[in-house]
PDB file as gemmi writes it, atoms N, CA and C in Angstrom:
CRYST1    1.000    1.000    1.000  90.00  90.00  90.00 P 1                      
ATOM      1  N   MET A   1      -1.469  17.770  -4.684  1.00  0.00           N  
ATOM      2  CA  MET A   1      -1.723  15.942  -3.839  1.00  0.00           C  
ATOM      3  C   MET A   1      -1.796  14.982  -4.148  1.00  0.00           C  
ATOM      4  N   ALA A   2      -0.898  14.298  -3.476  1.00  0.00           N  
ATOM      5  CA  ALA A   2      -0.824  13.068  -3.376  1.00  0.00           C  
ATOM      6  C   ALA A   2      -1.045  11.951  -2.471  1.00  0.00           C  
ATOM      7  N   TRP A   3      -1.124  10.865  -2.665  1.00  0.00           N  
ATOM      8  CA  TRP A   3      -1.603   9.838  -2.129  1.00  0.00           C  
ATOM      9  C   TRP A   3      -0.625   7.949  -2.559  1.00  0.00           C  
ATOM     10  N   THR A   4      -0.944   8.077  -0.703  1.00  0.00           N  
ATOM     11  CA  THR A   4       0.039   6.466  -0.457  1.00  0.00           C  
ATOM     12  C   THR A   4      -1.574   5.785  -0.738  1.00  0.00           C  
ATOM     13  N   TYR A   5      -1.810   4.250  -1.362  1.00  0.00           N  
ATOM     14  CA  TYR A   5      -2.948   3.789  -1.002  1.00  0.00           C  
ATOM     15  C   TYR A   5      -2.445   2.509  -0.797  1.00  0.00           C  
ATOM     16  N   ILE A   6      -4.051   1.925  -0.285  1.00  0.00           N  
ATOM     17  CA  ILE A   6      -3.195   0.143  -0.376  1.00  0.00           C  
ATOM     18  C   ILE A   6      -4.261  -0.523  -0.820  1.00  0.00           C  
ATOM     19  N   LEU A   7      -4.235  -1.643  -1.629  1.00  0.00           N  
ATOM     20  CA  LEU A   7      -5.020  -2.117  -2.927  1.00  0.00           C  
ATOM     21  C   LEU A   7      -5.102  -3.804  -2.155  1.00  0.00           C  
ATOM     22  N   GLU A   8      -6.381  -4.014  -2.078  1.00  0.00           N  
ATOM     23  CA  GLU A   8      -7.193  -5.286  -1.479  1.00  0.00           C  
ATOM     24  C   GLU A   8      -7.097  -6.196  -2.777  1.00  0.00           C  
ATOM     25  N   CYS A   9      -6.123  -7.277  -3.084  1.00  0.00           N  
ATOM     26  CA  CYS A   9      -6.415  -7.743  -4.847  1.00  0.00           C  
ATOM     27  C   CYS A   9      -7.344  -9.259  -4.729  1.00  0.00           C  
ATOM     28  N   GLU A  10      -7.990  -9.439  -5.215  1.00  0.00           N  
ATOM     29  CA  GLU A  10      -9.271 -10.832  -5.170  1.00  0.00           C  
ATOM     30  C   GLU A  10      -8.412 -11.961  -4.561  1.00  0.00           C  
ATOM     31  N   ASP A  11      -7.226 -11.872  -4.916  1.00  0.00           N  
ATOM     32  CA  ASP A  11      -6.216 -13.432  -4.193  1.00  0.00           C  
ATOM     33  C   ASP A  11      -6.225 -13.196  -2.409  1.00  0.00           C  
ATOM     34  N   GLY A  12      -6.103 -12.102  -2.064  1.00  0.00           N  
ATOM     35  CA  GLY A  12      -6.263 -11.415  -0.464  1.00  0.00           C  
ATOM     36  C   GLY A  12      -5.057 -10.555  -0.367  1.00  0.00           C  
ATOM     37  N   SER A  13      -4.412 -10.378  -1.358  1.00  0.00           N  
ATOM     38  CA  SER A  13      -3.000  -9.601  -0.862  1.00  0.00           C  
ATOM     39  C   SER A  13      -3.267  -8.755  -1.143  1.00  0.00           C  
ATOM     40  N   PHE A  14      -2.043  -7.892  -0.419  1.00  0.00           N  
ATOM     41  CA  PHE A  14      -2.452  -6.345  -0.545  1.00  0.00           C  
ATOM     42  C   PHE A  14      -1.094  -5.634  -1.268  1.00  0.00           C  
ATOM     43  N   TYR A  15      -1.888  -4.454  -2.029  1.00  0.00           N  
ATOM     44  CA  TYR A  15      -0.579  -3.941  -3.111  1.00  0.00           C  
ATOM     45  C   TYR A  15      -0.464  -2.414  -2.733  1.00  0.00           C  
ATOM     46  N   THR A  16       0.800  -1.920  -2.456  1.00  0.00           N  
ATOM     47  CA  THR A  16       0.923  -0.554  -1.777  1.00  0.00           C  
ATOM     48  C   THR A  16       1.262   0.308  -3.055  1.00  0.00           C  
ATOM     49  N   GLY A  17       0.833   1.668  -3.434  1.00  0.00           N  
ATOM     50  CA  GLY A  17       1.349   2.252  -3.963  1.00  0.00           C  
ATOM     51  C   GLY A  17       0.582   3.576  -3.844  1.00  0.00           C  
ATOM     52  N   SER A  18       1.510   4.500  -4.484  1.00  0.00           N  
ATOM     53  CA  SER A  18       1.370   5.918  -4.807  1.00  0.00           C  
ATOM     54  C   SER A  18       1.106   6.538  -6.426  1.00  0.00           C  
ATOM     55  N   THR A  19       0.094   7.784  -5.955  1.00  0.00           N  
ATOM     56  CA  THR A  19       0.103   8.587  -6.905  1.00  0.00           C  
ATOM     57  C   THR A  19      -0.120  10.321  -6.811  1.00  0.00           C  
ATOM     58  N   ASN A  20      -0.020  10.803  -7.623  1.00  0.00           N  
ATOM     59  CA  ASN A  20      -0.228  12.489  -7.809  1.00  0.00           C  
ATOM     60  C   ASN A  20      -1.106  12.558  -8.726  1.00  0.00           C  
ATOM     61  N   ARG A  21      -1.906  11.477  -8.777  1.00  0.00           N  
ATOM     62  CA  ARG A  21      -3.002  11.758  -9.852  1.00  0.00           C  
ATOM     63  C   ARG A  21      -4.830  11.689  -9.022  1.00  0.00           C  
ATOM     64  N   ASP A  22      -5.675  11.775  -9.864  1.00  0.00           N  
ATOM     65  CA  ASP A  22      -6.730  10.872  -8.700  1.00  0.00           C  
ATOM     66  C   ASP A  22      -6.896   9.903  -8.205  1.00  0.00           C  
ATOM     67  N   LEU A  23      -7.250  10.000  -6.956  1.00  0.00           N  
ATOM     68  CA  LEU A  23      -7.014   8.498  -6.593  1.00  0.00           C  
ATOM     69  C   LEU A  23      -7.967   6.974  -7.059  1.00  0.00           C  
ATOM     70  N   GLU A  24      -9.102   7.776  -7.484  1.00  0.00           N  
ATOM     71  CA  GLU A  24     -10.199   6.627  -8.271  1.00  0.00           C  
ATOM     72  C   GLU A  24     -10.258   6.883  -9.477  1.00  0.00           C  
ATOM     73  N   ALA A  25      -9.227   7.603 -10.192  1.00  0.00           N  
ATOM     74  CA  ALA A  25      -8.799   7.002 -11.361  1.00  0.00           C  
ATOM     75  C   ALA A  25      -8.005   5.920 -11.190  1.00  0.00           C  
ATOM     76  N   ARG A  26      -6.970   6.138 -10.648  1.00  0.00           N  
ATOM     77  CA  ARG A  26      -6.321   5.048 -10.293  1.00  0.00           C  
ATOM     78  C   ARG A  26      -6.108   3.866 -10.333  1.00  0.00           C  
ATOM     79  N   VAL A  27      -6.990   3.482  -9.281  1.00  0.00           N  
ATOM     80  CA  VAL A  27      -8.037   1.897  -9.038  1.00  0.00           C  
ATOM     81  C   VAL A  27      -8.600   1.858  -9.826  1.00  0.00           C  
ATOM     82  N   TRP A  28      -9.279   2.465 -10.697  1.00  0.00           N  
ATOM     83  CA  TRP A  28      -9.819   2.000 -11.952  1.00  0.00           C  
ATOM     84  C   TRP A  28      -9.301   1.821 -12.745  1.00  0.00           C  
ATOM     85  N   GLU A  29      -7.666   2.220 -12.948  1.00  0.00           N  
ATOM     86  CA  GLU A  29      -6.151   1.546 -14.185  1.00  0.00           C  
ATOM     87  C   GLU A  29      -5.984   0.343 -13.491  1.00  0.00           C  
ATOM     88  N   HIS A  30      -6.190   0.019 -12.017  1.00  0.00           N  
ATOM     89  CA  HIS A  30      -5.689  -1.106 -11.503  1.00  0.00           C  
ATOM     90  C   HIS A  30      -6.389  -2.048 -12.357  1.00  0.00           C  
ATOM     91  N   ASN A  31      -7.581  -1.718 -12.117  1.00  0.00           N  
ATOM     92  CA  ASN A  31      -9.306  -2.512 -12.669  1.00  0.00           C  
ATOM     93  C   ASN A  31      -9.069  -2.917 -13.976  1.00  0.00           C  
ATOM     94  N   ASN A  32      -8.450  -2.000 -14.763  1.00  0.00           N  
ATOM     95  CA  ASN A  32      -9.225  -1.606 -16.084  1.00  0.00           C  
ATOM     96  C   ASN A  32      -8.202  -1.221 -17.422  1.00  0.00           C  
ATOM     97  N   ASP A  33      -7.212  -0.915 -17.217  1.00  0.00           N  
ATOM     98  CA  ASP A  33      -5.971  -0.837 -18.084  1.00  0.00           C  
ATOM     99  C   ASP A  33      -4.734  -1.309 -17.897  1.00  0.00           C  
ATOM    100  N   PRO A  34      -4.991  -2.106 -19.165  1.00  0.00           N  
ATOM    101  CA  PRO A  34      -3.169  -2.889 -19.022  1.00  0.00           C  
ATOM    102  C   PRO A  34      -2.237  -2.283 -19.408  1.00  0.00           C  
ATOM    103  N   PHE A  35      -2.178  -1.527 -20.013  1.00  0.00           N  
ATOM    104  CA  PHE A  35      -0.793  -0.031 -19.680  1.00  0.00           C  
ATOM    105  C   PHE A  35      -0.483   0.622 -19.011  1.00  0.00           C  
ATOM    106  N   PHE A  36      -1.620   0.842 -17.923  1.00  0.00           N  
ATOM    107  CA  PHE A  36      -0.987   1.738 -16.914  1.00  0.00           C  
ATOM    108  C   PHE A  36      -1.192   0.613 -15.512  1.00  0.00           C  
ATOM    109  N   ALA A  37      -1.728  -0.446 -15.248  1.00  0.00           N  
ATOM    110  CA  ALA A  37      -1.984  -1.115 -13.996  1.00  0.00           C  
ATOM    111  C   ALA A  37      -0.907  -1.695 -13.616  1.00  0.00           C  
ATOM    112  N   ALA A  38      -0.520  -1.944 -12.690  1.00  0.00           N  
ATOM    113  CA  ALA A  38       0.715  -2.554 -12.304  1.00  0.00           C  
ATOM    114  C   ALA A  38       0.791  -4.114 -12.670  1.00  0.00           C  
ATOM    115  N   ALA A  39       1.590  -4.601 -12.738  1.00  0.00           N  
ATOM    116  CA  ALA A  39       1.507  -5.625 -13.379  1.00  0.00           C  
ATOM    117  C   ALA A  39       1.291  -6.803 -12.164  1.00  0.00           C  
ATOM    118  N   PHE A  40       1.346  -6.736 -11.028  1.00  0.00           N  
ATOM    119  CA  PHE A  40       1.335  -7.365  -9.575  1.00  0.00           C  
ATOM    120  C   PHE A  40      -0.570  -7.261  -9.429  1.00  0.00           C  
ATOM    121  N   THR A  41      -0.931  -6.240  -9.710  1.00  0.00           N  
ATOM    122  CA  THR A  41      -2.120  -6.058  -9.392  1.00  0.00           C  
ATOM    123  C   THR A  41      -3.255  -6.606 -10.988  1.00  0.00           C  
ATOM    124  N   TRP A  42      -2.203  -6.238 -12.140  1.00  0.00           N  
ATOM    125  CA  TRP A  42      -3.320  -7.061 -13.255  1.00  0.00           C  
ATOM    126  C   TRP A  42      -3.530  -8.311 -13.384  1.00  0.00           C  
ATOM    127  N   LYS A  43      -2.620  -8.996 -12.318  1.00  0.00           N  
ATOM    128  CA  LYS A  43      -2.877 -10.609 -12.181  1.00  0.00           C  
ATOM    129  C   LYS A  43      -3.827 -11.359 -11.667  1.00  0.00           C  
ATOM    130  N   ARG A  44      -4.621 -10.201 -10.229  1.00  0.00           N  
ATOM    131  CA  ARG A  44      -4.952 -10.358  -9.566  1.00  0.00           C  
ATOM    132  C   ARG A  44      -6.374  -8.983  -9.221  1.00  0.00           C  
ATOM    133  N   ARG A  45      -6.803  -9.345 -10.290  1.00  0.00           N  
ATOM    134  CA  ARG A  45      -8.020  -7.995 -10.428  1.00  0.00           C  
ATOM    135  C   ARG A  45      -9.402  -9.053  -9.749  1.00  0.00           C  
ATOM    136  N   PRO A  46     -10.516  -8.541  -9.749  1.00  0.00           N  
ATOM    137  CA  PRO A  46     -10.774  -7.094  -9.415  1.00  0.00           C  
ATOM    138  C   PRO A  46      -9.541  -7.053  -7.955  1.00  0.00           C  
ATOM    139  N   VAL A  47      -9.159  -5.496  -7.560  1.00  0.00           N  
ATOM    140  CA  VAL A  47      -8.931  -5.197  -6.812  1.00  0.00           C  
ATOM    141  C   VAL A  47      -9.789  -3.945  -6.228  1.00  0.00           C  
ATOM    142  N   SER A  48      -9.316  -3.989  -4.943  1.00  0.00           N  
ATOM    143  CA  SER A  48     -10.060  -2.681  -4.230  1.00  0.00           C  
ATOM    144  C   SER A  48      -9.063  -1.752  -2.994  1.00  0.00           C  
ATOM    145  N   LEU A  49     -10.240  -0.709  -3.257  1.00  0.00           N  
ATOM    146  CA  LEU A  49      -9.494   0.676  -2.431  1.00  0.00           C  
ATOM    147  C   LEU A  49      -9.016   0.192  -1.148  1.00  0.00           C  
ATOM    148  N   VAL A  50      -8.687  -0.232  -0.278  1.00  0.00           N  
ATOM    149  CA  VAL A  50      -8.700  -0.375   1.147  1.00  0.00           C  
ATOM    150  C   VAL A  50      -7.931   0.300   2.442  1.00  0.00           C  
ATOM    151  N   TYR A  51      -6.792   1.532   1.760  1.00  0.00           N  
ATOM    152  CA  TYR A  51      -7.068   2.334   2.816  1.00  0.00           C  
ATOM    153  C   TYR A  51      -5.728   3.161   1.787  1.00  0.00           C  
ATOM    154  N   ALA A  52      -5.889   4.931   2.419  1.00  0.00           N  
ATOM    155  CA  ALA A  52      -5.603   5.747   1.384  1.00  0.00           C  
ATOM    156  C   ALA A  52      -4.819   6.637   2.578  1.00  0.00           C  
ATOM    157  N   GLU A  53      -4.102   7.302   2.058  1.00  0.00           N  
ATOM    158  CA  GLU A  53      -3.211   8.538   3.222  1.00  0.00           C  
ATOM    159  C   GLU A  53      -2.811   9.747   2.036  1.00  0.00           C  
ATOM    160  N   GLN A  54      -3.049  11.134   2.465  1.00  0.00           N  
ATOM    161  CA  GLN A  54      -3.402  12.098   0.892  1.00  0.00           C  
ATOM    162  C   GLN A  54      -1.619  13.143   2.075  1.00  0.00           C  
ATOM    163  N   PHE A  55      -0.963  13.450   0.970  1.00  0.00           N  
ATOM    164  CA  PHE A  55       0.132  14.473   1.712  1.00  0.00           C  
ATOM    165  C   PHE A  55       0.058  15.262   0.313  1.00  0.00           C  
ATOM    166  N   ASP A  56       0.669  16.330   0.590  1.00  0.00           N  
ATOM    167  CA  ASP A  56       1.185  17.647   0.393  1.00  0.00           C  
ATOM    168  C   ASP A  56       1.846  17.489  -1.233  1.00  0.00           C  
ATOM    169  N   THR A  57       3.161  16.489  -1.521  1.00  0.00           N  
ATOM    170  CA  THR A  57       4.112  16.028  -2.398  1.00  0.00           C  
ATOM    171  C   THR A  57       3.789  14.747  -3.143  1.00  0.00           C  
ATOM    172  N   VAL A  58       4.036  14.818  -3.951  1.00  0.00           N  
ATOM    173  CA  VAL A  58       4.455  12.970  -4.290  1.00  0.00           C  
ATOM    174  C   VAL A  58       5.296  12.119  -3.817  1.00  0.00           C  
ATOM    175  N   ASP A  59       6.502  12.911  -3.368  1.00  0.00           N  
ATOM    176  CA  ASP A  59       8.085  12.804  -2.811  1.00  0.00           C  
ATOM    177  C   ASP A  59       7.550  12.163  -1.580  1.00  0.00           C  
ATOM    178  N   GLN A  60       6.572  12.594  -0.734  1.00  0.00           N  
ATOM    179  CA  GLN A  60       5.698  12.670   0.332  1.00  0.00           C  
ATOM    180  C   GLN A  60       6.030  11.109   0.629  1.00  0.00           C  
ATOM    181  N   ALA A  61       4.313  11.281  -0.597  1.00  0.00           N  
ATOM    182  CA  ALA A  61       3.724   9.894  -1.048  1.00  0.00           C  
ATOM    183  C   ALA A  61       4.508   8.473  -0.795  1.00  0.00           C  
ATOM    184  N   PHE A  62       5.613   8.676  -1.818  1.00  0.00           N  
ATOM    185  CA  PHE A  62       6.307   7.583  -2.566  1.00  0.00           C  
ATOM    186  C   PHE A  62       7.457   7.204  -1.017  1.00  0.00           C  
ATOM    187  N   PHE A  63       7.480   8.290  -0.358  1.00  0.00           N  
ATOM    188  CA  PHE A  63       8.239   7.728   1.183  1.00  0.00           C  
ATOM    189  C   PHE A  63       7.111   7.006   2.155  1.00  0.00           C  
ATOM    190  N   ARG A  64       6.095   7.548   2.364  1.00  0.00           N  
ATOM    191  CA  ARG A  64       5.196   6.690   2.603  1.00  0.00           C  
ATOM    192  C   ARG A  64       4.829   5.150   1.706  1.00  0.00           C  
ATOM    193  N   GLU A  65       4.961   5.095   0.766  1.00  0.00           N  
ATOM    194  CA  GLU A  65       4.943   4.205   0.086  1.00  0.00           C  
ATOM    195  C   GLU A  65       5.554   2.855   0.183  1.00  0.00           C  
ATOM    196  N   LYS A  66       7.087   3.297   0.204  1.00  0.00           N  
ATOM    197  CA  LYS A  66       8.011   2.535   0.724  1.00  0.00           C  
ATOM    198  C   LYS A  66       8.066   2.264   1.700  1.00  0.00           C  
ATOM    199  N   GLN A  67       7.673   2.461   3.400  1.00  0.00           N  
ATOM    200  CA  GLN A  67       7.564   2.573   4.148  1.00  0.00           C  
ATOM    201  C   GLN A  67       6.685   1.345   4.388  1.00  0.00           C  
ATOM    202  N   ILE A  68       5.457   1.020   3.940  1.00  0.00           N  
ATOM    203  CA  ILE A  68       4.632   0.523   4.378  1.00  0.00           C  
ATOM    204  C   ILE A  68       4.890  -0.863   3.536  1.00  0.00           C  
ATOM    205  N   GLN A  69       5.347  -0.561   2.103  1.00  0.00           N  
ATOM    206  CA  GLN A  69       5.831  -1.824   1.532  1.00  0.00           C  
ATOM    207  C   GLN A  69       6.520  -3.160   2.363  1.00  0.00           C  
ATOM    208  N   GLY A  70       7.328  -2.131   3.770  1.00  0.00           N  
ATOM    209  CA  GLY A  70       8.566  -2.870   4.311  1.00  0.00           C  
ATOM    210  C   GLY A  70       7.690  -3.880   5.368  1.00  0.00           C  
ATOM    211  N   TRP A  71       6.431  -3.459   5.176  1.00  0.00           N  
ATOM    212  CA  TRP A  71       5.834  -4.240   6.960  1.00  0.00           C  
ATOM    213  C   TRP A  71       5.078  -4.886   6.436  1.00  0.00           C  
ATOM    214  N   SER A  72       5.009  -6.261   7.720  1.00  0.00           N  
ATOM    215  CA  SER A  72       4.150  -7.571   7.438  1.00  0.00           C  
ATOM    216  C   SER A  72       2.567  -7.030   7.347  1.00  0.00           C  
ATOM    217  N   ARG A  73       2.026  -8.146   7.093  1.00  0.00           N  
ATOM    218  CA  ARG A  73       0.558  -8.235   6.016  1.00  0.00           C  
ATOM    219  C   ARG A  73       0.247  -7.771   7.906  1.00  0.00           C  
ATOM    220  N   ALA A  74       0.615  -8.467   9.170  1.00  0.00           N  
ATOM    221  CA  ALA A  74      -0.220  -8.066  10.049  1.00  0.00           C  
ATOM    222  C   ALA A  74      -0.184  -6.374  10.576  1.00  0.00           C  
ATOM    223  N   LYS A  75       1.758  -5.722   9.886  1.00  0.00           N  
ATOM    224  CA  LYS A  75       0.982  -4.591  10.034  1.00  0.00           C  
ATOM    225  C   LYS A  75       0.276  -3.561   9.305  1.00  0.00           C  
ATOM    226  N   LYS A  76      -0.028  -3.860   8.047  1.00  0.00           N  
ATOM    227  CA  LYS A  76      -0.809  -3.059   7.336  1.00  0.00           C  
ATOM    228  C   LYS A  76      -2.383  -3.749   7.012  1.00  0.00           C  
ATOM    229  N   THR A  77      -2.822  -4.778   7.891  1.00  0.00           N  
ATOM    230  CA  THR A  77      -3.979  -4.844   8.708  1.00  0.00           C  
ATOM    231  C   THR A  77      -4.298  -3.953   9.159  1.00  0.00           C  
ATOM    232  N   ALA A  78      -3.931  -3.916  10.648  1.00  0.00           N  
ATOM    233  CA  ALA A  78      -3.325  -3.154  11.622  1.00  0.00           C  
ATOM    234  C   ALA A  78      -4.052  -1.471  10.989  1.00  0.00           C  
ATOM    235  N   LEU A  79      -3.469  -1.002   9.894  1.00  0.00           N  
ATOM    236  CA  LEU A  79      -3.613  -0.283   9.638  1.00  0.00           C  
ATOM    237  C   LEU A  79      -4.592   0.036   9.001  1.00  0.00           C  
ATOM    238  N   ILE A  80      -5.153  -0.774   8.457  1.00  0.00           N  
ATOM    239  CA  ILE A  80      -5.865  -0.925   7.557  1.00  0.00           C  
ATOM    240  C   ILE A  80      -7.183  -0.556   8.176  1.00  0.00           C  
ATOM    241  N   GLU A  81      -7.312  -1.256   9.445  1.00  0.00           N  
ATOM    242  CA  GLU A  81      -8.221  -1.207  10.764  1.00  0.00           C  
ATOM    243  C   GLU A  81      -8.561  -0.430  11.070  1.00  0.00           C  
ATOM    244  N   LEU A  82      -7.063   1.143  11.091  1.00  0.00           N  
ATOM    245  CA  LEU A  82      -7.010   1.947  12.165  1.00  0.00           C  
ATOM    246  C   LEU A  82      -6.520   1.457  13.597  1.00  0.00           C  
ATOM    247  N   ARG A  83      -5.739   0.177  13.641  1.00  0.00           N  
ATOM    248  CA  ARG A  83      -5.609  -0.028  14.759  1.00  0.00           C  
ATOM    249  C   ARG A  83      -4.196   0.858  15.305  1.00  0.00           C  
ATOM    250  N   GLY A  84      -4.195   1.971  15.152  1.00  0.00           N  
ATOM    251  CA  GLY A  84      -2.635   2.548  15.486  1.00  0.00           C  
ATOM    252  C   GLY A  84      -2.419   2.273  16.286  1.00  0.00           C  
ATOM    253  N   ALA A  85      -2.707   1.583  17.929  1.00  0.00           N  
ATOM    254  CA  ALA A  85      -2.194   1.473  18.676  1.00  0.00           C  
ATOM    255  C   ALA A  85      -1.659  -0.040  19.100  1.00  0.00           C  
ATOM    256  N   ASP A  86      -1.796  -0.618  17.804  1.00  0.00           N  
ATOM    257  CA  ASP A  86      -1.476  -1.744  17.815  1.00  0.00           C  
ATOM    258  C   ASP A  86       0.131  -1.444  16.703  1.00  0.00           C  
ATOM    259  N   LEU A  87       0.340  -0.659  16.117  1.00  0.00           N  
ATOM    260  CA  LEU A  87       1.521  -0.376  15.268  1.00  0.00           C  
ATOM    261  C   LEU A  87       2.906  -0.731  15.926  1.00  0.00           C  
ATOM    262  N   PRO A  88       3.281  -0.135  16.996  1.00  0.00           N  
ATOM    263  CA  PRO A  88       4.010  -0.285  18.038  1.00  0.00           C  
ATOM    264  C   PRO A  88       4.703  -1.843  18.064  1.00  0.00           C  
ATOM    265  N   ALA A  89       3.614  -2.547  18.131  1.00  0.00           N  
ATOM    266  CA  ALA A  89       4.193  -3.593  18.823  1.00  0.00           C  
ATOM    267  C   ALA A  89       4.097  -5.277  17.842  1.00  0.00           C  
ATOM    268  N   LEU A  90       3.490  -4.437  16.148  1.00  0.00           N  
ATOM    269  CA  LEU A  90       3.892  -5.105  14.909  1.00  0.00           C  
ATOM    270  C   LEU A  90       5.072  -4.869  14.430  1.00  0.00           C  
ATOM    271  N   SER A  91       5.724  -3.874  14.984  1.00  0.00           N  
ATOM    272  CA  SER A  91       7.190  -3.440  14.537  1.00  0.00           C  
ATOM    273  C   SER A  91       8.616  -4.360  14.663  1.00  0.00           C  
ATOM    274  N   LYS A  92       8.108  -4.435  16.274  1.00  0.00           N  
ATOM    275  CA  LYS A  92       9.061  -5.247  16.503  1.00  0.00           C  
ATOM    276  C   LYS A  92       8.973  -6.411  15.617  1.00  0.00           C  
ATOM    277  N   SER A  93      10.215  -6.851  15.081  1.00  0.00           N  
ATOM    278  CA  SER A  93      10.791  -7.866  13.967  1.00  0.00           C  
ATOM    279  C   SER A  93      10.953  -9.213  14.815  1.00  0.00           C  
ATOM    280  N   ARG A  94      10.638 -10.265  13.897  1.00  0.00           N  
ATOM    281  CA  ARG A  94      10.354 -11.556  14.803  1.00  0.00           C  
ATOM    282  C   ARG A  94      11.942 -12.009  14.900  1.00  0.00           C  
ATOM    283  N   GLY A  95      11.950 -12.560  16.260  1.00  0.00           N  
ATOM    284  CA  GLY A  95      13.458 -12.916  17.410  1.00  0.00           C  
ATOM    285  C   GLY A  95      14.546 -12.076  16.784  1.00  0.00           C  
ATOM    286  N   GLY A  96      14.537 -10.613  16.502  1.00  0.00           N  
ATOM    287  CA  GLY A  96      15.480  -9.661  16.291  1.00  0.00           C  
ATOM    288  C   GLY A  96      15.160  -8.386  16.899  1.00  0.00           C  
ATOM    289  N   ASP A  97      16.375  -7.548  17.302  1.00  0.00           N  
ATOM    290  CA  ASP A  97      15.855  -6.076  17.289  1.00  0.00           C  
ATOM    291  C   ASP A  97      15.434  -5.564  16.046  1.00  0.00           C  
ATOM    292  N   ALA A  98      14.190  -4.579  17.173  1.00  0.00           N  
ATOM    293  CA  ALA A  98      13.394  -3.980  15.528  1.00  0.00           C  
ATOM    294  C   ALA A  98      14.147  -2.957  15.140  1.00  0.00           C  
ATOM    295  N   SER A  99      15.370  -1.752  16.218  1.00  0.00           N  
ATOM    296  CA  SER A  99      15.948  -1.170  16.016  1.00  0.00           C  
ATOM    297  C   SER A  99      16.776  -1.031  14.923  1.00  0.00           C  
ATOM    298  N   THR A 100      17.644  -2.154  14.616  1.00  0.00           N  
ATOM    299  CA  THR A 100      18.318  -2.789  14.049  1.00  0.00           C  
ATOM    300  C   THR A 100      18.366  -3.733  12.669  1.00  0.00           C  
ATOM    301  N   GLY A 101      17.119  -4.454  12.786  1.00  0.00           N  
ATOM    302  CA  GLY A 101      16.899  -5.521  12.087  1.00  0.00           C  
ATOM    303  C   GLY A 101      17.690  -6.721  11.976  1.00  0.00           C  
ATOM    304  N   SER A 102      18.584  -6.639  13.188  1.00  0.00           N  
ATOM    305  CA  SER A 102      19.664  -7.865  13.426  1.00  0.00           C  
ATOM    306  C   SER A 102      19.226  -9.271  14.025  1.00  0.00           C  
ATOM    307  N   ALA A 103      18.957 -10.216  13.986  1.00  0.00           N  
ATOM    308  CA  ALA A 103      18.617 -11.488  14.273  1.00  0.00           C  
ATOM    309  C   ALA A 103      19.686 -11.563  16.074  1.00  0.00           C  
ATOM    310  N   THR A 104      18.767 -11.260  17.480  1.00  0.00           N  
ATOM    311  CA  THR A 104      19.682 -11.314  18.480  1.00  0.00           C  
ATOM    312  C   THR A 104      20.022 -12.894  18.653  1.00  0.00           C  
ATOM    313  N   GLN A 105      20.438 -13.608  19.128  1.00  0.00           N  
ATOM    314  CA  GLN A 105      21.377 -15.125  19.254  1.00  0.00           C  
ATOM    315  C   GLN A 105      21.517 -15.693  20.641  1.00  0.00           C  
TER     316      GLN A 105                                                      
END                                                                             
C-alpha cells in the first residue's frame, strides 16, 4: 500500500509527498525526526495531514505526487476541500493554453 499526501505547514504552505510506509508514521517523522523529515517541512513545523490518496504501488503514488506538485495553490485547495468539480477550471493556465502550457499572444 502506498500514499500520496498533502501536509499543511505552520506557515500555511503545502507540502506534497508520497510514501509506501505507514502514513501516520510518515507525518510523525515530518514533525519529529530531522533525519527523515523533508528539509521543507522541518523548517515549517508543525505540519498537519490535510489530504491523502491510497495507491496499490509506490510508483503510482509517486506519479500522483509529481502531478499535484505542479498544481497551483488554488487547485490543491480545491482537491483538499473535495471540490472535484472545480478542478477542470483551475487547470487552465493563466493567460495560456492549458493543453500546451504556452502563453497566447
